[in-house]
């Protein structure tokens, strides 16, 4: 899924809402009994944009040029192309769309977002984004994995292979909030996504339907402020998080 996360700090949208059925039992995994040598990572965050219909706007389209949504404002269109996932309306139906591929230019996002193309060269191609229907309510990552708030991370596959689970001690016990429900995070994350700006030891935490930083203790958007992360090999933990990202009942 294509996203260019350098823009997130500057390009924000209103507070978002999207139903989530997370329970405390989803974050009840025990700390690992034994740990390997940790990796040093740094993190940003991303979210699913909720875009309202706008009669004078433009729709998202698939690779064949078919409209997948009502018209939305050009600004929301560009922000959605940056995030890579968007919840929209098509008539009376709500749907979640995912970035699919590049095509012909549809929107001049450089102009709409007043972005500096020299500092953010990717902005010139953002308006070429085409979408497809997502399988998961929050959108999809790599390998048909579904995005799961506060669990999914986007990674550089050469550093952390897709399908891996990492444990972040600094995240354990952190109070997180989903739809007003406060939960205690257990510190585990699943490598189920990627992005155009995710290179090396940079990971991107999926926060769900909120623009807010969901884990400020580890998400700093600063490559100098790293944290320890341990790759987990315990099959029971890996299988549980993989099943969650495959949309199956957890083991």
PDB file of N, CA, C and O in Angstrom, residues 6 73 76 84 135 159 210 218:
ATOM      1  N   UNK A   6       5.832  11.361   5.230  1.00  0.00           N
ATOM      2  CA  UNK A   6       6.484  12.600   5.630  1.00  0.00           C
ATOM      3  C   UNK A   6       5.497  13.753   5.716  1.00  0.00           C
ATOM      4  O   UNK A   6       5.760  14.763   6.357  1.00  0.00           O
ATOM      5  N   UNK A  73     -14.016  16.202  -1.616  1.00  0.00           N
ATOM      6  CA  UNK A  73     -13.220  17.391  -1.889  1.00  0.00           C
ATOM      7  C   UNK A  73     -11.835  16.995  -2.394  1.00  0.00           C
ATOM      8  O   UNK A  73     -11.294  15.958  -1.993  1.00  0.00           O
ATOM      9  N   UNK A  76      -9.432  16.240   0.542  1.00  0.00           N
ATOM     10  CA  UNK A  76      -9.593  14.912   1.137  1.00  0.00           C
ATOM     11  C   UNK A  76      -9.086  13.831   0.187  1.00  0.00           C
ATOM     12  O   UNK A  76      -8.520  12.822   0.619  1.00  0.00           O
ATOM     13  N   UNK A  84      -3.366   6.198   1.884  1.00  0.00           N
ATOM     14  CA  UNK A  84      -3.487   4.916   1.203  1.00  0.00           C
ATOM     15  C   UNK A  84      -4.753   4.167   1.512  1.00  0.00           C
ATOM     16  O   UNK A  84      -5.065   3.164   0.863  1.00  0.00           O
ATOM     17  N   UNK A 135     -10.717  -5.346   1.711  1.00  0.00           N
ATOM     18  CA  UNK A 135     -11.378  -6.488   2.346  1.00  0.00           C
ATOM     19  C   UNK A 135     -11.659  -6.211   3.814  1.00  0.00           C
ATOM     20  O   UNK A 135     -12.671  -6.644   4.358  1.00  0.00           O
ATOM     21  N   UNK A 159      14.293  -5.667   6.532  1.00  0.00           N
ATOM     22  CA  UNK A 159      14.708  -5.525   7.928  1.00  0.00           C
ATOM     23  C   UNK A 159      13.824  -6.359   8.850  1.00  0.00           C
ATOM     24  O   UNK A 159      14.310  -7.087   9.724  1.00  0.00           O
ATOM     25  N   UNK A 210      -8.156   7.524  13.691  1.00  0.00           N
ATOM     26  CA  UNK A 210      -7.850   8.739  14.423  1.00  0.00           C
ATOM     27  C   UNK A 210      -6.573   9.341  13.875  1.00  0.00           C
ATOM     28  O   UNK A 210      -5.630   8.622  13.553  1.00  0.00           O
ATOM     29  N   UNK A 218       6.347   5.765  22.002  1.00  0.00           N
ATOM     30  CA  UNK A 218       7.301   5.212  21.033  1.00  0.00           C
ATOM     31  C   UNK A 218       7.229   5.899  19.676  1.00  0.00           C
ATOM     32  O   UNK A 218       8.199   5.867  18.920  1.00  0.00           O
TER      33      UNK A 218
END
